[in-house]
mmCIF file of C-alpha atoms in Angstrom:
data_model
loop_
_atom_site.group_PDB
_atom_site.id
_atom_site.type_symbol
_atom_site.label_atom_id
_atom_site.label_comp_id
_atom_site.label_asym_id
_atom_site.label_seq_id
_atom_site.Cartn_x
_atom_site.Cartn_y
_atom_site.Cartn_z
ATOM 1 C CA UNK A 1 -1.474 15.158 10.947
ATOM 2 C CA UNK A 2 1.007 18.176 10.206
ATOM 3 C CA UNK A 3 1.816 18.921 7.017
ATOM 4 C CA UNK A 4 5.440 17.969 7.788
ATOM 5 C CA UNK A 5 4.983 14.586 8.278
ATOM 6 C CA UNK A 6 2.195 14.498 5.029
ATOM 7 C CA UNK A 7 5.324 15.545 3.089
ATOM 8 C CA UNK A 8 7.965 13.054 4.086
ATOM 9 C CA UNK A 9 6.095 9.637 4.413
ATOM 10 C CA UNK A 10 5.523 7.848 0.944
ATOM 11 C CA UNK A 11 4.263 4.361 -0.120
ATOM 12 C CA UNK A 12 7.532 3.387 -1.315
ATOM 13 C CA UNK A 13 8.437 1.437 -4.910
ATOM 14 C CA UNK A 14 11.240 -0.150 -3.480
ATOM 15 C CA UNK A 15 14.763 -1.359 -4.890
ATOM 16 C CA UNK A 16 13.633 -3.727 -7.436
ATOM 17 C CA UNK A 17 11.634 -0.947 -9.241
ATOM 18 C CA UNK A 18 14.068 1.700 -8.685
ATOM 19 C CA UNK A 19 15.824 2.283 -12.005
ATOM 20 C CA UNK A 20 12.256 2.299 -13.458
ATOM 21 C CA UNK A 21 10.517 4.961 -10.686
ATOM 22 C CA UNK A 22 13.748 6.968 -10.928
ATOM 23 C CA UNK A 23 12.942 7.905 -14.886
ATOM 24 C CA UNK A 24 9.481 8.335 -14.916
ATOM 25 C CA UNK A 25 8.432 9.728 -11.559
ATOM 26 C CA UNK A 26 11.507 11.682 -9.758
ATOM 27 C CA UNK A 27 12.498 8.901 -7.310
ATOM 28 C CA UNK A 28 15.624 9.561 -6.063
ATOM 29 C CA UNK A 29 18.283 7.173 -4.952
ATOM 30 C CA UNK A 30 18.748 2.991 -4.884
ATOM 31 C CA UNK A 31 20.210 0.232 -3.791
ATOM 32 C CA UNK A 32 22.074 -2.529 -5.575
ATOM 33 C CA UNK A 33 19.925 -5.208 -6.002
ATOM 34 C CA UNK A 34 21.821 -8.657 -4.968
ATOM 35 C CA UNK A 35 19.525 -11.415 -5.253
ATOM 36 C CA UNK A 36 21.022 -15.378 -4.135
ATOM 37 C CA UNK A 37 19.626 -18.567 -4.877
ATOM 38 C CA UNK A 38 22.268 -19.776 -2.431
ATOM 39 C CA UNK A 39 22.730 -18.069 1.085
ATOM 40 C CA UNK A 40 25.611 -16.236 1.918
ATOM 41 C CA UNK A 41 27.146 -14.924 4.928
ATOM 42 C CA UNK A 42 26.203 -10.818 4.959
ATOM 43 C CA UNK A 43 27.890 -8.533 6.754
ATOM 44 C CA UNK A 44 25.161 -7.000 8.649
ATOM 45 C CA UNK A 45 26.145 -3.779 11.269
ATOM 46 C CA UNK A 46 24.483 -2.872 14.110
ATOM 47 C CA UNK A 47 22.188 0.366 13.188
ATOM 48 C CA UNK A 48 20.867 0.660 16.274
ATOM 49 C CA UNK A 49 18.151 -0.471 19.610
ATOM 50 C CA UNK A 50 15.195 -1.535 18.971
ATOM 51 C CA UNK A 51 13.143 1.450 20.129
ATOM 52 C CA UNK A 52 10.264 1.214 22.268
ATOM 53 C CA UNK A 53 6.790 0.095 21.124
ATOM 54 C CA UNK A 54 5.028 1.917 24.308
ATOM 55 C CA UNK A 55 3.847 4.389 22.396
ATOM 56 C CA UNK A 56 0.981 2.330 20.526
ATOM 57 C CA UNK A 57 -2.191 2.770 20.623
ATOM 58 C CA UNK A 58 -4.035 -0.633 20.485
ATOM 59 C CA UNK A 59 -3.033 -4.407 19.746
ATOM 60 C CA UNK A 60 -3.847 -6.404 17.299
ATOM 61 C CA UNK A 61 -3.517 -10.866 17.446
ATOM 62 C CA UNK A 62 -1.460 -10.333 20.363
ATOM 63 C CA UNK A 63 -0.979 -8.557 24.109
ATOM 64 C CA UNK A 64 1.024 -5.651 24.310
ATOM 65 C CA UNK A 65 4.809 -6.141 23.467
ATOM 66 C CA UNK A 66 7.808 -4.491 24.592
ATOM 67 C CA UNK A 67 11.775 -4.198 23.308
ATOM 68 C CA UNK A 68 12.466 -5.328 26.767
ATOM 69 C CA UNK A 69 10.006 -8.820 26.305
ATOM 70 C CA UNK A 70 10.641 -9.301 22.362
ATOM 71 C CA UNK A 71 14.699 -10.044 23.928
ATOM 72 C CA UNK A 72 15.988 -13.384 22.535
ATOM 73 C CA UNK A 73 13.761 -13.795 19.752
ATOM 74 C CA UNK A 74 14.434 -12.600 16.264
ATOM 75 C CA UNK A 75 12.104 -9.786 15.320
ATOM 76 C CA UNK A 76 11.030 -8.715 11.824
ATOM 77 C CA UNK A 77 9.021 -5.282 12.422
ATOM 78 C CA UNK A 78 7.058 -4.297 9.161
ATOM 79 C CA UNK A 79 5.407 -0.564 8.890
ATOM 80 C CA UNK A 80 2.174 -0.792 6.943
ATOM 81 C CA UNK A 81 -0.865 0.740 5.969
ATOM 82 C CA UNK A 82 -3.381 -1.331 4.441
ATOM 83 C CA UNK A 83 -4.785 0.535 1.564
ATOM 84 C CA UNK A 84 -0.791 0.862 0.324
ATOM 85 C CA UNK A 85 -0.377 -1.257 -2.724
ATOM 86 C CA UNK A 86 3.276 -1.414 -2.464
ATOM 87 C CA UNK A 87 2.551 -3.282 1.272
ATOM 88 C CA UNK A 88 0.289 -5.621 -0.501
ATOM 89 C CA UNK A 89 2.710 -6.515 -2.352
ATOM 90 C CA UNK A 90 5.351 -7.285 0.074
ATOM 91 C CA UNK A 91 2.279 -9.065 2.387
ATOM 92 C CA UNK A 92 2.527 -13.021 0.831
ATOM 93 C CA UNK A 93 6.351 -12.939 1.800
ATOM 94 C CA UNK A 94 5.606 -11.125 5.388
ATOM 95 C CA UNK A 95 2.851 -14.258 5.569
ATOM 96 C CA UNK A 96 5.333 -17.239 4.963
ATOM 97 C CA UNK A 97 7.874 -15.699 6.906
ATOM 98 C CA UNK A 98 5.970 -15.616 9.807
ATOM 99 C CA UNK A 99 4.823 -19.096 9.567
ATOM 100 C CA UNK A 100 7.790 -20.442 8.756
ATOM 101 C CA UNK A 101 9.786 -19.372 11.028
ATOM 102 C CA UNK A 102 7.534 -18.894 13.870
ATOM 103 C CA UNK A 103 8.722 -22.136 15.500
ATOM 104 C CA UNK A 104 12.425 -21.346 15.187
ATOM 105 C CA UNK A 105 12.299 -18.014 16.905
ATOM 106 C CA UNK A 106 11.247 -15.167 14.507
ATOM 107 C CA UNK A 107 8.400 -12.553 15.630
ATOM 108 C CA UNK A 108 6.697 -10.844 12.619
ATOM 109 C CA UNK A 109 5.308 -7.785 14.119
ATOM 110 C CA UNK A 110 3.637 -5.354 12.201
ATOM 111 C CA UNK A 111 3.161 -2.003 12.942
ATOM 112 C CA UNK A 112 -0.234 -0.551 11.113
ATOM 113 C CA UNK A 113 0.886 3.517 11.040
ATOM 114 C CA UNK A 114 -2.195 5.205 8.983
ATOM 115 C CA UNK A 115 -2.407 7.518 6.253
ATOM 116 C CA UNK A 116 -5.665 8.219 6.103
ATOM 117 C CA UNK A 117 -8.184 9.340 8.459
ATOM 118 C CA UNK A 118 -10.759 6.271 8.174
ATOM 119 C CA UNK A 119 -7.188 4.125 8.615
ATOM 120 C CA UNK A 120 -7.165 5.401 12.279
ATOM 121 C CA UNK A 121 -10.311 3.233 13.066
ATOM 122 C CA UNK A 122 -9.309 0.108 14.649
ATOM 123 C CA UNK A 123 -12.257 -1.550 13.765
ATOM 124 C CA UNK A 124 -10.809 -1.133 9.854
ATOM 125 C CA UNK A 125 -7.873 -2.201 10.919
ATOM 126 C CA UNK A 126 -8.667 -5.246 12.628
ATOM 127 C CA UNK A 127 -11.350 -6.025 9.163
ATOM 128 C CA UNK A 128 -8.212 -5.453 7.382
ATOM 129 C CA UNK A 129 -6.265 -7.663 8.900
ATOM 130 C CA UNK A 130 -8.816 -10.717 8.814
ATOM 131 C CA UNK A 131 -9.311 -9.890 5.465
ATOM 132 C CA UNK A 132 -5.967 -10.320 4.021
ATOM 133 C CA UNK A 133 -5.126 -13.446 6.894
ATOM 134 C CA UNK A 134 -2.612 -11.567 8.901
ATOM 135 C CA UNK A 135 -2.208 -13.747 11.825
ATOM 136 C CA UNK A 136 0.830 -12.347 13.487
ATOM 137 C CA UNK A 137 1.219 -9.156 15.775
ATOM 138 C CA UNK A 138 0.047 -5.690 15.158
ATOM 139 C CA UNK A 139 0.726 -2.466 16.804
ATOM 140 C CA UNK A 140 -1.669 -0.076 16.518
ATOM 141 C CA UNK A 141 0.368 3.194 15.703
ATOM 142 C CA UNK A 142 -2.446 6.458 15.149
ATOM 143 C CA UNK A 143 0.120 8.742 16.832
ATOM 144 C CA UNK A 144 2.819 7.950 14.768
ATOM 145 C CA UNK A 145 5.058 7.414 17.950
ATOM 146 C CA UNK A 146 6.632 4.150 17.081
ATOM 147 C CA UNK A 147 7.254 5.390 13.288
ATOM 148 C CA UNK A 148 9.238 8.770 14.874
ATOM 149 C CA UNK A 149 10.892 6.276 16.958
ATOM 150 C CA UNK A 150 12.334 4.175 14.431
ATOM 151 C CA UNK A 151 12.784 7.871 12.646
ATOM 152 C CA UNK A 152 10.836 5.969 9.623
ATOM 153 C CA UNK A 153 9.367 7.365 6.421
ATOM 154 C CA UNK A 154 7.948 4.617 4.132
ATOM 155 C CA UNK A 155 5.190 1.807 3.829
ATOM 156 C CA UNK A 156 6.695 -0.401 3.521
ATOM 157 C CA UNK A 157 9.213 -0.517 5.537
ATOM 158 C CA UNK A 158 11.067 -3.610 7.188
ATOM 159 C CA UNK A 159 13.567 -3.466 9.634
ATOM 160 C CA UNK A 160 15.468 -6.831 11.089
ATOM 161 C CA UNK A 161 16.189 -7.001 14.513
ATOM 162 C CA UNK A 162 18.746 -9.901 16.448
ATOM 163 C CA UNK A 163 18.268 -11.542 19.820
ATOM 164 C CA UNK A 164 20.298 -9.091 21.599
ATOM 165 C CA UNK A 165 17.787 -6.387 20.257
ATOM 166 C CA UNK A 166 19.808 -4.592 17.839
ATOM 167 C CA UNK A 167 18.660 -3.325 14.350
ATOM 168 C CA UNK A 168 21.047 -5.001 12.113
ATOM 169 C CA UNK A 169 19.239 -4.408 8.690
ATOM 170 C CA UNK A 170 16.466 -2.653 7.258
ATOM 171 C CA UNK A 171 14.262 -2.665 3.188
ATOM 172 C CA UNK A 172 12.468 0.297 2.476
ATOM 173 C CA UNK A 173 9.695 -0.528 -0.414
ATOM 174 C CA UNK A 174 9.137 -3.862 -2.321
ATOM 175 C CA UNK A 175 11.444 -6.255 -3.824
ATOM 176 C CA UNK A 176 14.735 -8.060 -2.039
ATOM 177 C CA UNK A 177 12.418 -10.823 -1.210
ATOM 178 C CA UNK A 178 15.577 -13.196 -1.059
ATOM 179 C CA UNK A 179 17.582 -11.185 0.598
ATOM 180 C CA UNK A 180 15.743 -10.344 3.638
ATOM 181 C CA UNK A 181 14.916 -14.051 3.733
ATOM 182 C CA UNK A 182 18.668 -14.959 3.713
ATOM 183 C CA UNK A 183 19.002 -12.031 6.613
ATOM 184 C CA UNK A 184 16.234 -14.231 8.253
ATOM 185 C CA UNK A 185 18.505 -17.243 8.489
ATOM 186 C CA UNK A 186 21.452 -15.453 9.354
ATOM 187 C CA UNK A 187 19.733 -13.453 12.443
ATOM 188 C CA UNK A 188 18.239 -16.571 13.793
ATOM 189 C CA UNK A 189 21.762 -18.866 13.278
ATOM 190 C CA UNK A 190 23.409 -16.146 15.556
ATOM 191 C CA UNK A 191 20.257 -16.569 17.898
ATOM 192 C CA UNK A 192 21.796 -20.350 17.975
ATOM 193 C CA UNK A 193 19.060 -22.049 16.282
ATOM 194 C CA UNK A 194 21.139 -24.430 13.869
ATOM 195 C CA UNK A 195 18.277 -26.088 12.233
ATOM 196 C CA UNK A 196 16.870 -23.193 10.776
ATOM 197 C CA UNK A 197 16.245 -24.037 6.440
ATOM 198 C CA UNK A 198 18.574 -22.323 3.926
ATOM 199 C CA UNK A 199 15.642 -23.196 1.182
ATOM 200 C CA UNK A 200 13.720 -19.946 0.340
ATOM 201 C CA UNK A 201 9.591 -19.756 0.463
ATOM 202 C CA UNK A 202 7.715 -19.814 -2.539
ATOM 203 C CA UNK A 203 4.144 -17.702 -2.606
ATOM 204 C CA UNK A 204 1.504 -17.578 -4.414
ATOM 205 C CA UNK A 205 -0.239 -14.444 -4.268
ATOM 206 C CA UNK A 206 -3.016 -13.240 -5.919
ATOM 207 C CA UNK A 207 -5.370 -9.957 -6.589
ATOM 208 C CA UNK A 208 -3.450 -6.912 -5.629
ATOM 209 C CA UNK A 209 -0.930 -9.028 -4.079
ATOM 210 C CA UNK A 210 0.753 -9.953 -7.404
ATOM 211 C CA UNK A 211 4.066 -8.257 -8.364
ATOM 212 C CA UNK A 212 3.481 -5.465 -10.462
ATOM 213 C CA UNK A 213 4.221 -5.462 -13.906
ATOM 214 C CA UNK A 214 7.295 -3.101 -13.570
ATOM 215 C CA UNK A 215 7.564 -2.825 -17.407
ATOM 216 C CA UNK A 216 4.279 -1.814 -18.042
ATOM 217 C CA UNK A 217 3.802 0.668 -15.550
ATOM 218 C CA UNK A 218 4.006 4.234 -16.310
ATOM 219 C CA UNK A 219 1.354 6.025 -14.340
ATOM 220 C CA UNK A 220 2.866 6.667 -11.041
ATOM 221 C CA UNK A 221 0.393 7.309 -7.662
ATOM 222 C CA UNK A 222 -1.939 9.969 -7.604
ATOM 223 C CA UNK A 223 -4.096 11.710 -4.897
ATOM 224 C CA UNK A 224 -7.234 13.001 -5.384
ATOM 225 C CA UNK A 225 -7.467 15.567 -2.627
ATOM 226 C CA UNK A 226 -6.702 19.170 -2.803
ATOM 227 C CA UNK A 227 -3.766 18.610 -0.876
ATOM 228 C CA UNK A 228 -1.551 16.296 -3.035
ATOM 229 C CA UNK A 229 -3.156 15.815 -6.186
ATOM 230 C CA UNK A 230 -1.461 16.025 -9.187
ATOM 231 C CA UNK A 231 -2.561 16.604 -12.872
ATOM 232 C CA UNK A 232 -6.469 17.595 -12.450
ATOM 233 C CA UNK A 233 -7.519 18.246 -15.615
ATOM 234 C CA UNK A 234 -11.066 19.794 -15.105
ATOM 235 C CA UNK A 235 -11.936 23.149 -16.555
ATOM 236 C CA UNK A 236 -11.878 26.116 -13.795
ATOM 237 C CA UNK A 237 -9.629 23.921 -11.768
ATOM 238 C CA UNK A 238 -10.242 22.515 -8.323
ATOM 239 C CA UNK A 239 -12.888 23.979 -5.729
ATOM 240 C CA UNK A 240 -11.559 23.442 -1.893
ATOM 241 C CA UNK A 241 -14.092 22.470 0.336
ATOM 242 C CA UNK A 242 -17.013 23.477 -1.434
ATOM 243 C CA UNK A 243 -19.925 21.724 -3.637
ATOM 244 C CA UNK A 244 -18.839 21.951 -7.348
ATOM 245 C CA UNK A 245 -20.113 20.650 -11.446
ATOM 246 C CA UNK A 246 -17.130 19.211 -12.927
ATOM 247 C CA UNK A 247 -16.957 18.984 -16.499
ATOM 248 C CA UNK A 248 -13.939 16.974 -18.544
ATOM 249 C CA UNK A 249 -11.467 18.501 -21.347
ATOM 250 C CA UNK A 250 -12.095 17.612 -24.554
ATOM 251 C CA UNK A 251 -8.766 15.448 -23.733
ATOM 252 C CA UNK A 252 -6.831 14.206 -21.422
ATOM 253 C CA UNK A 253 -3.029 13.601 -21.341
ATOM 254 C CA UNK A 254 -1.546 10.256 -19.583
ATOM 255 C CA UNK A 255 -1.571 10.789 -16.233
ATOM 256 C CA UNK A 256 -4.113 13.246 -16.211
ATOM 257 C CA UNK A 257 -7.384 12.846 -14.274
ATOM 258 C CA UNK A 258 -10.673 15.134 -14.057
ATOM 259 C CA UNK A 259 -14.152 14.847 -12.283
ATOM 260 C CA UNK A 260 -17.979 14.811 -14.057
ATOM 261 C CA UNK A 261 -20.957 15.878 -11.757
ATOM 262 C CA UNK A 262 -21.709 17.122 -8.513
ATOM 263 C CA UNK A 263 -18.198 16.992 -6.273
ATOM 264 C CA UNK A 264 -16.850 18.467 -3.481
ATOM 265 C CA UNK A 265 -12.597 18.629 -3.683
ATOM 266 C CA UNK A 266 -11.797 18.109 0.540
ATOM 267 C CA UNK A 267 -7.722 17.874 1.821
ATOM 268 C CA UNK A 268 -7.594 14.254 1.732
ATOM 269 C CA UNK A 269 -10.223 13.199 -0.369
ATOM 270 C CA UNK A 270 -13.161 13.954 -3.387
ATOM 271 C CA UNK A 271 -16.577 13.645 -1.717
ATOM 272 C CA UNK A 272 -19.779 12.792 -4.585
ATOM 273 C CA UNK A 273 -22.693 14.799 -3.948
ATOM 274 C CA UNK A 274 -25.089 13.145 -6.491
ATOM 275 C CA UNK A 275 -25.369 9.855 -8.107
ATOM 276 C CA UNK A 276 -24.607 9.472 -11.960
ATOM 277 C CA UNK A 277 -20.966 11.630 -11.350
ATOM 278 C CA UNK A 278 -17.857 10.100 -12.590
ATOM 279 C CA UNK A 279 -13.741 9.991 -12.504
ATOM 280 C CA UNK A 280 -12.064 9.902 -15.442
ATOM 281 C CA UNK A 281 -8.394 8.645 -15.758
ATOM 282 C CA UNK A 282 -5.644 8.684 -18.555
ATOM 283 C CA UNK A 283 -2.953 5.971 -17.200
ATOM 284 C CA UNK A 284 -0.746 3.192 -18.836
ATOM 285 C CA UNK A 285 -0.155 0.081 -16.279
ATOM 286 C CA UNK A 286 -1.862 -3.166 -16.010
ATOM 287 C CA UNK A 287 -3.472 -2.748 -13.329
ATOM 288 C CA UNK A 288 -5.520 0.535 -11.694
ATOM 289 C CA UNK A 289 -6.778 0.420 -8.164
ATOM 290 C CA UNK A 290 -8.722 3.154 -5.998
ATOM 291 C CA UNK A 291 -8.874 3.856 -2.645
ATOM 292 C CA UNK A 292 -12.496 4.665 -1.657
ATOM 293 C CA UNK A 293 -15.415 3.861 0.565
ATOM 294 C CA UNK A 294 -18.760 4.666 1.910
ATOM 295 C CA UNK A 295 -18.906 8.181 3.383
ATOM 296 C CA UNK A 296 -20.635 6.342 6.216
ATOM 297 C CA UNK A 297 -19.859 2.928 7.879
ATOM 298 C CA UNK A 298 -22.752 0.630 6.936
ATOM 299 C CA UNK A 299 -23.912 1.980 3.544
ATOM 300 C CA UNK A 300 -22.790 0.878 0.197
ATOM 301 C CA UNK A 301 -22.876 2.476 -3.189
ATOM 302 C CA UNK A 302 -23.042 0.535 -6.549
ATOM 303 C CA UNK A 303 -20.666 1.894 -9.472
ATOM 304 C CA UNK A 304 -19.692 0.504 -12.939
ATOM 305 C CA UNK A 305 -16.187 1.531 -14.939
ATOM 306 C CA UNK A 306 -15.223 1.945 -18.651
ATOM 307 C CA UNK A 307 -12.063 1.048 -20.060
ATOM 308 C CA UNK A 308 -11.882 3.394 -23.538
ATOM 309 C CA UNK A 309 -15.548 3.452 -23.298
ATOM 310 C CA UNK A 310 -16.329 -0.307 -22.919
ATOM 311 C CA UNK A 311 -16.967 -2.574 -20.146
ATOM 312 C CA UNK A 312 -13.362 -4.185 -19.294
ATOM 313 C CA UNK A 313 -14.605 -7.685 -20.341
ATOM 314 C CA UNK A 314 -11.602 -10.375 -19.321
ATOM 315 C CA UNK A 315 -9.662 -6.527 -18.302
ATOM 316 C CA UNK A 316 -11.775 -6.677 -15.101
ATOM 317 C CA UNK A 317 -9.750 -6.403 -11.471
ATOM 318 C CA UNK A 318 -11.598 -8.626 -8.243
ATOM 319 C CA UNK A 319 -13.415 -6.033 -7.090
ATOM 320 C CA UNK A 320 -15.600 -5.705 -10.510
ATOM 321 C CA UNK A 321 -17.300 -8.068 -13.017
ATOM 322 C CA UNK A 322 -16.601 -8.320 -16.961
ATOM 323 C CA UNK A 323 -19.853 -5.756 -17.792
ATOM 324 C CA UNK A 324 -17.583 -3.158 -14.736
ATOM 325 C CA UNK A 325 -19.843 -3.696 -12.069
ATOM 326 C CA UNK A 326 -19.265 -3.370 -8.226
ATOM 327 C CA UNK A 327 -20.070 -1.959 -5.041
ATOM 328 C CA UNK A 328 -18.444 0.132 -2.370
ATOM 329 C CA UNK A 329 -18.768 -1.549 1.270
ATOM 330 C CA UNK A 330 -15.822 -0.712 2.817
ATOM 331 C CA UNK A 331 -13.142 1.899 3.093
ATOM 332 C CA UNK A 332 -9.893 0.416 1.692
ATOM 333 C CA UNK A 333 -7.880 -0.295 -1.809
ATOM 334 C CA UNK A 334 -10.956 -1.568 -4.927
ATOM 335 C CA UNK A 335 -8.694 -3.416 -7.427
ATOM 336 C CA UNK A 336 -10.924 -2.044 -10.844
ATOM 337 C CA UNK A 337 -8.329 -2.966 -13.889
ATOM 338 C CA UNK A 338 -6.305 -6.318 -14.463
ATOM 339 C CA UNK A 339 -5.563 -6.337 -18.144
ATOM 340 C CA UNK A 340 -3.672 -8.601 -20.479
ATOM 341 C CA UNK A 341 -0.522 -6.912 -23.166
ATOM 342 C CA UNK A 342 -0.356 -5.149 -24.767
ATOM 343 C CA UNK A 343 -0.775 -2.358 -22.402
ATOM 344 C CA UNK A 344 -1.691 0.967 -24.177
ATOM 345 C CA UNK A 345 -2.634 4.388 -22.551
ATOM 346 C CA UNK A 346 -5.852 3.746 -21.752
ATOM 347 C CA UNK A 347 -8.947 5.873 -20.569
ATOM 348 C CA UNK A 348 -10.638 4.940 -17.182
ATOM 349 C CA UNK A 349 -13.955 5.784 -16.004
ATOM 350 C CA UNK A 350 -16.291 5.221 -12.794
ATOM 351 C CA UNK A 351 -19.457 5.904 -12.384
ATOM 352 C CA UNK A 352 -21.172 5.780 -9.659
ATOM 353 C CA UNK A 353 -25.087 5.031 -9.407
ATOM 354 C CA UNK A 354 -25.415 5.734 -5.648
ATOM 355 C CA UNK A 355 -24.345 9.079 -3.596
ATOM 356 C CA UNK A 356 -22.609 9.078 -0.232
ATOM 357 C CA UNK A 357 -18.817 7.928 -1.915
ATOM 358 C CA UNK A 358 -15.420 9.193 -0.818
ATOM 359 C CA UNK A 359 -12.419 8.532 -2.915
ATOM 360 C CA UNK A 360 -8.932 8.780 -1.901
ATOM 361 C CA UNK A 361 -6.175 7.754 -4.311
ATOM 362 C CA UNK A 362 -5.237 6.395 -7.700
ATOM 363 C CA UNK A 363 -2.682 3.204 -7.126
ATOM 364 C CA UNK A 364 -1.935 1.276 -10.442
ATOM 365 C CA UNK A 365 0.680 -2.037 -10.660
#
């Protein structure tokens, strides 16, 4: 992918964390949050056609669609990428939706538009999808066509499309849960369906799919290839492309992160060379994820973490035990922290006991 396009997509906080992102990490701009526990009427403008989904690569749950086909239904078009934490946020509310309101005319159709390489493989996708119970539609979008059609530049993204095929609304990041619900309703009254429910869903999601805790969180996301990485703390500094011993700083500042052992620094990515090398990681949130896998499909690696030295006990995310034991199978999003308050700067390490491991990015909630 060109650089150009590396620079302007983003997994995206979204409204409800706004104020927050905006003082700690640079985000730029918002939108009035306007929650209702009871519907209102919202003035919703035409933005534009729904473009045209011919330019996917592969389906997902479903045959091909088309603007042309998709004509009388309310559509609800979400651009994802399934190692995004902010999208796995947003997921339980995408999942209701789409059963709810299957019956009364809404389409949920996601459109999976990848960030990283090993997110190109449709075989990931499609474990992805099983994995986290997505039953509805998915475009397969590796060439980025439908995501320059909508002229789109965040996961997630949700736009809101009426029966005539207009875009009448779109939410760029988390949060406005109610809202877009209400919009829901609204699109599918002016589709003529008068029995559609004014109550609102209620999820229950779990893991990485829990809300983050916006007050706790000040360690924004952080990539670990050359590329985009911010904060690398290691002495001598990054090596591109080429085998390298890491050592860590006698300390490191929040936010900062260095490498231990045998490493080689790629674009996209931090290769491990040889077992027994680690990651270390200053942040301050309740939760800390990492995006990593095998090097090769098929193989596994085993790796155990440290929270300020000790095993993370009852601090432990689903992807580890209590003595910070797990095992890499697959390449996606490893949940590794969940603590309780209070929520301190904190010291992270993995180790990993097995070779052959790529990691990606630092997500935290």
């Amino acid at each position: 992918m060109s650089k150009e396009i590396n620079q302007n997509r983003r997994c995206f906080l979204g409204t409800a964390a706004m104020t927050i992102a905006a003082a700690q990490f640079g985000v730029i701009g918002s939108l009035k949050a306007q929650p209702s526990k009871t519907p209102v009427l919202l003035r919703l403008p035409i933005e534009g056609k729904l473009p045209s989904l011919g330019g996917a690569t592969g389906w997902l749950n479903s045959q091909p669609l088309t603007a042309v086909g998709l004509r009388g239904k309310v559509v609800l078009i979400g651009f994802w990428t399934y190692t995004c934490i902010n999208w796995r946020r947003t997921l339980p509310y995408l999942r209701a939706w789409a059963e709810k309101y299957e019956h009364q005319g809404l389409v949920v159709l996601g459109v999976s538009t990848p960030e990283f390489a090993f997110e190109k493989n449709v075989d990931n996708v499609r474990w992805a999808a099983k994995d986290m119970k997505i039953d509805y539609p998915i475009a397969v979008d590796n060439d980025y066509a439908i995501w320059r059609a909508f002229n789109n530049q965040y996961w997630p993204a949700l736009y809101f499309i009426d029966a005539q095929g207009h875009i009448r609304h779109h939410q760029f990041g988390e949060g406005e849960y109610e809202q877009s619900e209400v919009i829901i309703q609204q699109l599918l009254a002016e589709a003529g369906n008068n029995g559609t429910s004014h109550g609102l869903v209620s999820v229950d999601a779990r893991g990485a799919e829990v809300a983050a805790d916006w007050g706790n969180l000040k360690s924004p996301e952080n990539y670990v290839g050359y590329e985009r990485t911010e904060n690398f703390a290691s002495p001598g500094g990054a090596v591109s492309n080429k085998p390298h011993i890491y050592g860590v700083p006698a300390r490191l500042g929040l936010n900062h992160w260095a490498l231990s052992g045998d490493w080689t620094m790629e674009k996209q990515s931090v290769a491990l060379n040889r077992a027994n090398s680690r990651i270390i990681y200053c942040f301050h949130a309740r939760d800390l994820h990492l995006v990593m896998g095998p090097a090769e499909r098929g193989t596994s690696a085993r790796f155990r973490i440290l929270i300020d030295g000790e095993p993370p006990a009852a601090g432990h995310g689903v992807d580890v035990d209590e003595q910070g034991n797990g095992t890499v199978t697959e390449q996606r999003m490893y949940q590794l922290v969940r603590q309780s308050e209070p929520i301190h700067d904190r010291l992270f390490e993995i180790e990993f006991l097995d070779p052959g491991v790529e990691a990606f990015a630092f997500t935290f909630g």
